[in-house]
Amino acid sequence: MAFIDELKAKAKADKKTIVLPESMDQRTYEAAEKIAKEGIANIVIIGTADEIAKNGAGYDLSGVTIVDPFNDPNKQKYIDKFVELRSKKGVTPEIAKDQMEKDYMYYACLMCKCGDADGVVSGACHSTGNTIRPALQLLKTKPGISSVSGFFLMEVPDCDLGYNGLFVFADCAVNVDFDAPKLAEIAALSAESFRNFVGAEPKVAMLSYSTKGSAKHDDVTKVTDAVAIAHEKYPDIELDGELQLDAALVASVGELKAPGSKVAGHANTLVFPSLEAGNIGYKLVQRLAKANAYGPVLQGLAMPVNDLSRGCYADDIVGVVAMTAVQAQQA
Ligand code: ACO
């Protein structure tokens, strides 16, 4: 079974409630109709009667719940929660109401925080920053996690590297700047994401332009420091570095450049040393190898919220909703 079909089957086995706040985008309705028909998740769309009539005309929304943010009996509960969480940041009831009405992503996150939904998918017509900022502010990280990061589940066709062509790539989406402890945490979260989504043991490569001391620079030291921290903090994770990409993936190169490493040549979880490398790397593989790139999926958040590419199709939204529902099952 293809990866995405397995995900949908998992999501259907224990249906979760996922919010789509982008009622201003027609792809939301196309996806919602498909998700409801396939029974992947219970879908909530946030929008006014006018927005639904204008953008959702012609779609069968009979299996979908609509929440009107101007006329919702639960609204005061969400305003109170917003103020409780953010009054120290200057949020008053007036500011909370205004922000929730202007930006439905806040509304969606508050529905999750109050237990009325299990996850959110957005970003078809909002930037990554605007999509994830409300989640960072309101839902926060899981206990013991300092930083949220973003991974892609890459499915490379006709590929015997990684786990039969399946890989986790991280961080490709969130942290513009990270030090060695953060990099080690990204590695641990990525290993967990690989195990949860692929159902196999992660082999984590901490990537660099250097393999085992072949080059010297502060950028390389950041990676070797992260490897040392990860070995100490997460001794059960099979992880090695610093490794160049070819040494991480190709057995003959791994044996040559990193002899004795259990990860070199067999890596399935690639941790990039910077956001530039991660973001460019996943797009290269997606475009040149015609890989499916599922994500960015956020890891480390207390509740699942996921971003979409602004160039996405309705089917991509269906896929990300399935991933979000599976994350909600695991939460
Ligand atoms: N993990 C957990 N919390 C975080 C993180 C993080 N990685 N980053 C910020 N926060 C928290 C802050 O602590 C703060 O909380 P507080 O308000 O309670 O104090 C809140 O989020 C906002 O923090 P700011 O620093 O003000 O956030 P900022 O406005 O800079 O936004 C963001 C953070 C959105 C993650 C930003 O770093 C960003 O835009 N990253 C890059 C996103 C991007 O463009 N990615 C590439 C495209 S994605 C793609 O191609 C698929």
Tab-separated table of C-alpha atoms and ligand atoms in Angstrom:
chain	number	residue	atom	x	y	z
A	1	MET	CA	0.000	0.000	0.000
A	2	ALA	CA	1.308	3.498	-0.814
A	3	PHE	CA	2.405	5.578	2.179
A	4	ILE	CA	-0.521	7.993	1.848
A	5	ASP	CA	-3.093	5.179	1.708
A	6	GLU	CA	-1.640	3.644	4.862
A	7	LEU	CA	-1.913	7.033	6.555
A	8	LYS	CA	-5.541	7.459	5.530
A	9	ALA	CA	-6.357	3.970	6.821
A	10	LYS	CA	-4.727	4.827	10.173
A	11	ALA	CA	-6.640	8.118	10.378
A	12	LYS	CA	-9.979	6.411	9.643
A	13	ALA	CA	-9.415	3.820	12.400
A	14	ASP	CA	-9.837	6.483	15.133
A	15	LYS	CA	-11.426	9.603	13.635
A	16	LYS	CA	-10.173	12.943	14.956
A	17	THR	CA	-11.576	16.470	14.559
A	18	ILE	CA	-9.392	18.711	12.396
A	19	VAL	CA	-10.044	22.422	11.792
A	20	LEU	CA	-9.532	24.099	8.408
A	21	PRO	CA	-9.604	27.849	9.085
A	22	GLU	CA	-9.082	29.021	5.475
A	23	SER	CA	-12.710	29.498	4.439
A	24	MET	CA	-11.486	32.181	2.029
A	25	ASP	CA	-9.884	29.506	-0.185
A	26	GLN	CA	-11.831	27.224	-2.489
A	27	ARG	CA	-9.348	24.334	-2.049
A	28	THR	CA	-10.481	24.087	1.576
A	29	TYR	CA	-13.979	23.035	0.466
A	30	GLU	CA	-12.765	20.641	-2.199
A	31	ALA	CA	-10.548	18.942	0.398
A	32	ALA	CA	-13.251	18.993	3.094
A	33	GLU	CA	-15.734	17.283	0.775
A	34	LYS	CA	-13.186	14.530	-0.039
A	35	ILE	CA	-12.163	14.038	3.611
A	36	ALA	CA	-15.790	13.769	4.740
A	37	LYS	CA	-16.662	11.335	1.930
A	38	GLU	CA	-13.615	9.144	2.641
A	39	GLY	CA	-14.212	9.331	6.420
A	40	ILE	CA	-10.612	10.392	7.183
A	41	ALA	CA	-11.495	12.965	9.861
A	42	ASN	CA	-14.312	15.108	11.209
A	43	ILE	CA	-13.784	18.480	9.546
A	44	VAL	CA	-14.598	21.916	10.958
A	45	ILE	CA	-14.414	24.941	8.631
A	46	ILE	CA	-14.311	28.366	10.278
A	47	GLY	CA	-16.184	30.962	8.255
A	48	THR	CA	-19.184	33.245	8.010
A	49	ALA	CA	-22.299	32.363	6.007
A	50	ASP	CA	-21.155	34.841	3.333
A	51	GLU	CA	-17.674	33.307	3.057
A	52	ILE	CA	-19.095	29.799	2.806
A	53	ALA	CA	-21.661	30.838	0.192
A	54	LYS	CA	-19.055	32.718	-1.875
A	55	ASN	CA	-16.155	30.242	-1.801
A	56	GLY	CA	-17.799	26.909	-1.041
A	57	ALA	CA	-20.601	27.039	-3.607
A	58	GLY	CA	-21.091	23.743	-5.426
A	59	TYR	CA	-19.348	21.566	-2.823
A	60	ASP	CA	-21.181	18.974	-0.759
A	61	LEU	CA	-20.524	20.057	2.821
A	62	SER	CA	-23.157	17.839	4.396
A	63	GLY	CA	-20.556	15.956	6.464
A	64	VAL	CA	-18.692	19.102	7.517
A	65	THR	CA	-19.224	21.317	10.600
A	66	ILE	CA	-19.212	25.065	10.000
A	67	VAL	CA	-18.285	27.394	12.864
A	68	ASP	CA	-19.171	31.067	12.328
A	69	PRO	CA	-16.621	33.081	14.349
A	70	PHE	CA	-19.058	35.999	14.672
A	71	ASN	CA	-21.936	33.873	15.842
A	72	ASP	CA	-20.602	30.932	17.821
A	73	PRO	CA	-22.017	30.037	21.270
A	74	ASN	CA	-18.505	28.903	22.324
A	75	LYS	CA	-16.822	32.184	21.396
A	76	GLN	CA	-16.727	33.686	24.918
A	77	LYS	CA	-15.029	30.521	26.201
A	78	TYR	CA	-12.298	30.990	23.571
A	79	ILE	CA	-11.887	34.693	24.365
A	80	ASP	CA	-11.496	33.859	28.073
A	81	LYS	CA	-8.892	31.174	27.275
A	82	PHE	CA	-6.974	33.541	24.979
A	83	VAL	CA	-6.838	36.178	27.750
A	84	GLU	CA	-5.859	33.574	30.362
A	85	LEU	CA	-2.961	32.428	28.166
A	86	ARG	CA	-1.759	35.797	26.874
A	87	SER	CA	-2.744	38.541	29.364
A	88	LYS	CA	0.935	38.849	30.364
A	89	LYS	CA	1.627	39.691	26.717
A	90	GLY	CA	-0.988	42.472	26.850
A	91	VAL	CA	-3.970	40.555	25.425
A	92	THR	CA	-7.270	41.991	26.703
A	93	PRO	CA	-10.761	40.586	25.910
A	94	GLU	CA	-11.132	43.246	23.175
A	95	ILE	CA	-7.790	42.359	21.577
A	96	ALA	CA	-8.571	38.627	21.810
A	97	LYS	CA	-11.969	39.039	20.124
A	98	ASP	CA	-10.511	41.247	17.413
A	99	GLN	CA	-7.598	38.893	16.667
A	100	MET	CA	-9.837	35.813	16.543
A	101	GLU	CA	-12.237	37.531	14.140
A	102	LYS	CA	-9.448	38.845	11.894
A	103	ASP	CA	-7.292	35.715	11.889
A	104	TYR	CA	-9.187	32.429	12.064
A	105	MET	CA	-5.933	30.562	12.810
A	106	TYR	CA	-6.193	31.964	16.356
A	107	TYR	CA	-9.801	30.757	16.539
A	108	ALA	CA	-8.771	27.285	15.389
A	109	CYS	CA	-5.930	27.009	17.924
A	110	LEU	CA	-8.269	28.085	20.723
A	111	MET	CA	-10.764	25.401	19.701
A	112	CYS	CA	-7.925	22.885	20.152
A	113	LYS	CA	-6.780	24.388	23.430
A	114	CYS	CA	-10.352	24.178	24.803
A	115	GLY	CA	-10.727	20.537	23.741
A	116	ASP	CA	-13.234	21.175	20.917
A	117	ALA	CA	-10.843	20.006	18.161
A	118	ASP	CA	-7.755	17.802	17.878
A	119	GLY	CA	-5.653	19.616	15.280
A	120	VAL	CA	-5.410	22.347	12.620
A	121	VAL	CA	-4.282	22.446	8.993
A	122	SER	CA	-3.748	25.816	7.311
A	123	GLY	CA	-1.364	27.688	5.046
A	124	ALA	CA	-2.902	27.310	1.562
A	125	CYS	CA	-3.197	31.092	1.484
A	126	HIS	CA	-1.063	32.184	4.462
A	127	SER	CA	2.715	32.251	4.944
A	128	THR	CA	4.422	29.658	7.142
A	129	GLY	CA	5.185	32.292	9.770
A	130	ASN	CA	1.564	33.479	9.977
A	131	THR	CA	0.328	29.903	10.090
A	132	ILE	CA	2.507	28.665	12.910
A	133	ARG	CA	2.873	31.780	15.097
A	134	PRO	CA	-0.623	31.406	16.694
A	135	ALA	CA	0.167	27.750	17.447
A	136	LEU	CA	3.497	28.645	19.045
A	137	GLN	CA	1.819	31.349	21.132
A	138	LEU	CA	-1.281	29.423	22.241
A	139	LEU	CA	-0.577	25.702	22.125
A	140	LYS	CA	3.141	25.818	23.015
A	141	THR	CA	5.587	22.927	23.018
A	142	LYS	CA	5.176	19.448	24.460
A	143	PRO	CA	6.506	19.094	28.032
A	144	GLY	CA	10.312	18.919	28.028
A	145	ILE	CA	10.644	20.244	24.459
A	146	SER	CA	12.236	23.659	23.962
A	147	SER	CA	11.609	24.178	20.280
A	148	VAL	CA	9.169	23.271	17.520
A	149	SER	CA	10.685	22.176	14.205
A	150	GLY	CA	9.311	21.072	10.848
A	151	PHE	CA	9.965	17.864	8.936
A	152	PHE	CA	9.041	16.461	5.556
A	153	LEU	CA	8.260	12.818	5.025
A	154	MET	CA	9.935	12.212	1.664
A	155	GLU	CA	8.791	9.335	-0.537
A	156	VAL	CA	11.327	8.868	-3.336
A	157	PRO	CA	10.163	6.670	-6.208
A	158	ASP	CA	12.262	3.685	-7.348
A	159	CYS	CA	14.772	4.233	-4.558
A	160	ASP	CA	16.431	1.581	-2.414
A	161	LEU	CA	18.171	4.101	-0.137
A	162	GLY	CA	16.774	5.085	3.264
A	163	TYR	CA	13.842	2.865	4.228
A	164	ASN	CA	12.798	1.732	0.738
A	165	GLY	CA	12.845	5.347	-0.417
A	166	LEU	CA	11.163	6.791	2.696
A	167	PHE	CA	12.982	9.473	4.690
A	168	VAL	CA	12.388	12.142	7.296
A	169	PHE	CA	14.140	15.449	6.481
A	170	ALA	CA	14.381	18.147	9.220
A	171	ASP	CA	14.377	21.032	10.049
A	172	CYS	CA	13.110	22.272	6.694
A	173	ALA	CA	10.581	24.816	7.868
A	174	VAL	CA	10.807	26.562	11.230
A	175	ASN	CA	14.045	27.488	13.028
A	176	VAL	CA	15.993	30.202	11.290
A	177	ASP	CA	18.782	29.937	13.809
A	178	PHE	CA	19.790	27.021	15.986
A	179	ASP	CA	22.673	26.013	18.240
A	180	ALA	CA	24.014	22.536	19.033
A	181	PRO	CA	21.512	21.693	21.843
A	182	LYS	CA	18.595	22.676	19.574
A	183	LEU	CA	20.054	20.619	16.723
A	184	ALA	CA	20.292	17.595	19.042
A	185	GLU	CA	16.647	18.086	20.048
A	186	ILE	CA	15.595	18.335	16.380
A	187	ALA	CA	17.387	15.007	15.813
A	188	ALA	CA	15.515	13.329	18.675
A	189	LEU	CA	12.126	14.661	17.526
A	190	SER	CA	12.875	13.590	13.946
A	191	ALA	CA	13.752	10.067	15.077
A	192	GLU	CA	10.422	9.886	16.900
A	193	SER	CA	8.568	11.216	13.848
A	194	PHE	CA	10.218	8.599	11.616
A	195	ARG	CA	9.238	5.814	14.025
A	196	ASN	CA	5.663	7.090	14.349
A	197	PHE	CA	4.982	7.617	10.660
A	198	VAL	CA	7.074	4.947	8.950
A	199	GLY	CA	6.841	2.312	11.684
A	200	ALA	CA	10.526	1.369	11.407
A	201	GLU	CA	13.685	2.112	13.388
A	202	PRO	CA	15.233	5.518	12.615
A	203	LYS	CA	18.878	5.825	11.630
A	204	VAL	CA	19.743	9.479	12.077
A	205	ALA	CA	22.484	11.238	10.109
A	206	MET	CA	23.649	14.637	11.347
A	207	LEU	CA	24.581	16.224	8.044
A	208	SER	CA	27.462	18.535	7.218
A	209	TYR	CA	29.866	19.280	4.402
A	210	SER	CA	32.437	17.329	6.426
A	211	THR	CA	32.649	13.653	7.403
A	212	LYS	CA	34.355	12.698	10.672
A	213	GLY	CA	36.736	15.625	10.788
A	214	SER	CA	37.518	15.985	7.075
A	215	ALA	CA	36.957	19.754	7.398
A	216	LYS	CA	37.354	22.199	10.290
A	217	HIS	CA	35.019	25.153	10.842
A	218	ASP	CA	32.617	26.458	13.494
A	219	ASP	CA	29.720	25.143	11.381
A	220	VAL	CA	31.188	21.625	11.584
A	221	THR	CA	31.811	21.985	15.321
A	222	LYS	CA	28.135	22.870	15.822
A	223	VAL	CA	27.193	19.509	14.301
A	224	THR	CA	29.807	17.476	16.224
A	225	ASP	CA	28.702	19.185	19.447
A	226	ALA	CA	25.097	18.276	18.633
A	227	VAL	CA	26.138	14.647	18.043
A	228	ALA	CA	27.865	14.534	21.443
A	229	ILE	CA	24.792	16.023	23.176
A	230	ALA	CA	22.452	13.613	21.381
A	231	HIS	CA	24.568	10.585	22.329
A	232	GLU	CA	24.476	11.628	25.964
A	233	LYS	CA	20.803	12.699	26.129
A	234	TYR	CA	19.252	10.114	23.823
A	235	PRO	CA	21.512	7.037	24.033
A	236	ASP	CA	18.854	4.736	22.539
A	237	ILE	CA	18.727	6.573	19.211
A	238	GLU	CA	20.957	5.214	16.466
A	239	LEU	CA	22.602	8.480	15.383
A	240	ASP	CA	25.932	9.494	13.877
A	241	GLY	CA	27.731	12.484	12.426
A	242	GLU	CA	29.069	14.666	11.228
A	243	LEU	CA	28.384	13.023	7.852
A	244	GLN	CA	28.257	14.274	4.286
A	245	LEU	CA	25.102	13.332	2.422
A	246	ASP	CA	26.760	10.647	0.276
A	247	ALA	CA	28.385	9.061	3.323
A	248	ALA	CA	25.003	9.068	5.060
A	249	LEU	CA	23.118	7.405	2.219
A	250	VAL	CA	25.426	5.231	0.120
A	251	ALA	CA	26.872	2.116	1.795
A	252	SER	CA	30.156	2.052	-0.167
A	253	VAL	CA	30.827	5.743	0.556
A	254	GLY	CA	29.813	5.335	4.187
A	255	GLU	CA	32.280	2.453	4.635
A	256	LEU	CA	35.047	4.507	3.067
A	257	LYS	CA	34.472	7.803	4.876
A	258	ALA	CA	33.028	6.617	8.204
A	259	PRO	CA	34.181	3.033	8.730
A	260	GLY	CA	32.479	1.246	11.607
A	261	SER	CA	29.470	3.618	11.673
A	262	LYS	CA	26.111	1.839	11.979
A	263	VAL	CA	24.340	4.831	10.415
A	264	ALA	CA	26.661	5.830	7.555
A	265	GLY	CA	25.367	4.345	4.310
A	266	HIS	CA	22.004	3.417	5.866
A	267	ALA	CA	20.518	6.705	7.115
A	268	ASN	CA	16.757	7.242	6.795
A	269	THR	CA	16.433	10.376	8.953
A	270	LEU	CA	18.425	13.345	7.695
A	271	VAL	CA	19.031	16.253	10.076
A	272	PHE	CA	20.281	19.314	8.218
A	273	PRO	CA	22.720	21.780	9.808
A	274	SER	CA	20.677	24.890	8.894
A	275	LEU	CA	17.234	25.927	7.667
A	276	GLU	CA	18.730	26.930	4.307
A	277	ALA	CA	20.184	23.458	3.772
A	278	GLY	CA	16.988	21.706	4.920
A	279	ASN	CA	14.586	23.830	2.906
A	280	ILE	CA	16.669	23.752	-0.280
A	281	GLY	CA	17.468	20.056	0.210
A	282	TYR	CA	13.874	18.862	0.383
A	283	LYS	CA	12.865	20.933	-2.639
A	284	LEU	CA	15.787	19.545	-4.675
A	285	VAL	CA	14.716	15.986	-3.950
A	286	GLN	CA	11.056	16.818	-4.561
A	287	ARG	CA	11.699	18.458	-7.933
A	288	LEU	CA	14.647	16.481	-9.331
A	289	ALA	CA	13.798	13.022	-8.024
A	290	LYS	CA	10.041	13.630	-8.373
A	291	ALA	CA	9.597	12.648	-4.731
A	292	ASN	CA	6.390	13.106	-2.778
A	293	ALA	CA	7.080	15.624	-0.016
A	294	TYR	CA	4.514	15.361	2.801
A	295	GLY	CA	4.751	18.360	5.100
A	296	PRO	CA	6.028	20.484	6.575
A	297	VAL	CA	4.764	18.573	9.575
A	298	LEU	CA	5.442	20.330	12.866
A	299	GLN	CA	7.070	18.269	15.598
A	300	GLY	CA	7.334	19.223	19.260
A	301	LEU	CA	4.020	21.127	19.516
A	302	ALA	CA	1.671	20.146	22.329
A	303	MET	CA	-1.138	19.588	19.781
A	304	PRO	CA	-0.808	18.965	16.046
A	305	VAL	CA	-0.910	21.984	13.749
A	306	ASN	CA	0.404	21.711	10.222
A	307	ASP	CA	1.264	24.049	7.431
A	308	LEU	CA	0.513	23.794	3.700
A	309	SER	CA	2.401	25.042	0.707
A	310	ARG	CA	0.629	27.963	-0.943
A	311	GLY	CA	0.939	26.067	-4.216
A	312	CYS	CA	-0.860	23.039	-2.776
A	313	TYR	CA	-3.697	21.108	-4.391
A	314	ALA	CA	-6.818	19.959	-2.550
A	315	ASP	CA	-5.360	16.418	-2.476
A	316	ASP	CA	-2.300	17.760	-0.617
A	317	ILE	CA	-4.649	19.186	2.021
A	318	VAL	CA	-6.307	15.764	2.312
A	319	GLY	CA	-2.860	14.176	2.861
A	320	VAL	CA	-1.787	16.713	5.493
A	321	VAL	CA	-5.126	16.319	7.303
A	322	ALA	CA	-4.511	12.544	7.423
A	323	MET	CA	-1.022	13.149	8.900
A	324	THR	CA	-2.427	15.616	11.430
A	325	ALA	CA	-5.133	13.155	12.466
A	326	VAL	CA	-2.507	10.432	12.987
A	327	GLN	CA	-0.403	12.851	15.081
A	328	ALA	CA	-3.526	13.604	17.147
A	329	GLN	CA	-4.022	9.879	17.758
A	330	GLN	CA	-0.435	9.682	19.057
A	331	ALA	CA	-0.675	12.827	21.227
B	1	ACO	N1	9.564	26.643	18.984
B	1	ACO	C1	8.737	26.996	19.996
B	1	ACO	N2	8.327	28.269	20.190
B	1	ACO	C2	8.793	29.208	19.352
B	1	ACO	C3	9.657	28.914	18.272
B	1	ACO	C4	10.041	27.549	18.101
B	1	ACO	N3	10.822	27.135	17.102
B	1	ACO	N4	9.935	30.059	17.594
B	1	ACO	C5	9.266	31.037	18.221
B	1	ACO	N5	8.578	30.530	19.274
B	1	ACO	C6	7.670	31.233	20.191
B	1	ACO	C7	8.351	32.364	20.929
B	1	ACO	O1	8.918	31.889	22.134
B	1	ACO	C8	7.208	33.310	21.162
B	1	ACO	O2	6.431	32.903	22.249
B	1	ACO	P1	5.786	34.026	23.230
B	1	ACO	O3	5.060	35.008	22.333
B	1	ACO	O4	4.872	33.250	24.113
B	1	ACO	O5	6.934	34.671	23.933
B	1	ACO	C9	6.320	33.114	19.915
B	1	ACO	O6	6.666	31.844	19.386
B	1	ACO	C10	6.566	34.155	18.860
B	1	ACO	O7	7.973	34.289	18.768
B	1	ACO	P2	8.705	35.341	17.827
B	1	ACO	O8	10.178	35.179	17.986
B	1	ACO	O9	8.093	36.674	18.012
B	1	ACO	O10	8.216	34.694	16.514
B	1	ACO	P3	8.390	35.166	15.087
B	1	ACO	O11	7.388	36.165	14.764
B	1	ACO	O12	9.824	35.472	14.805
B	1	ACO	O13	7.985	33.804	14.377
B	1	ACO	C11	8.523	31.795	13.337
B	1	ACO	C12	8.506	32.528	14.659
B	1	ACO	C13	7.175	31.998	12.698
B	1	ACO	C14	8.721	30.317	13.562
B	1	ACO	C15	9.676	32.380	12.499
B	1	ACO	O14	10.874	31.935	13.057
B	1	ACO	C16	9.651	32.028	11.044
B	1	ACO	O15	8.995	32.699	10.288
B	1	ACO	N6	10.417	30.955	10.649
B	1	ACO	C17	10.667	30.634	9.254
B	1	ACO	C18	9.447	30.105	8.576
B	1	ACO	C19	9.711	29.984	7.122
B	1	ACO	O16	9.596	30.952	6.405
B	1	ACO	N7	10.081	28.749	6.680
B	1	ACO	C20	10.445	28.461	5.327
B	1	ACO	C21	9.280	28.202	4.463
B	1	ACO	S1	8.441	26.701	4.822
B	1	ACO	C22	8.460	25.817	3.352
B	1	ACO	O17	9.114	26.100	2.425
B	1	ACO	C23	7.626	24.623	3.335
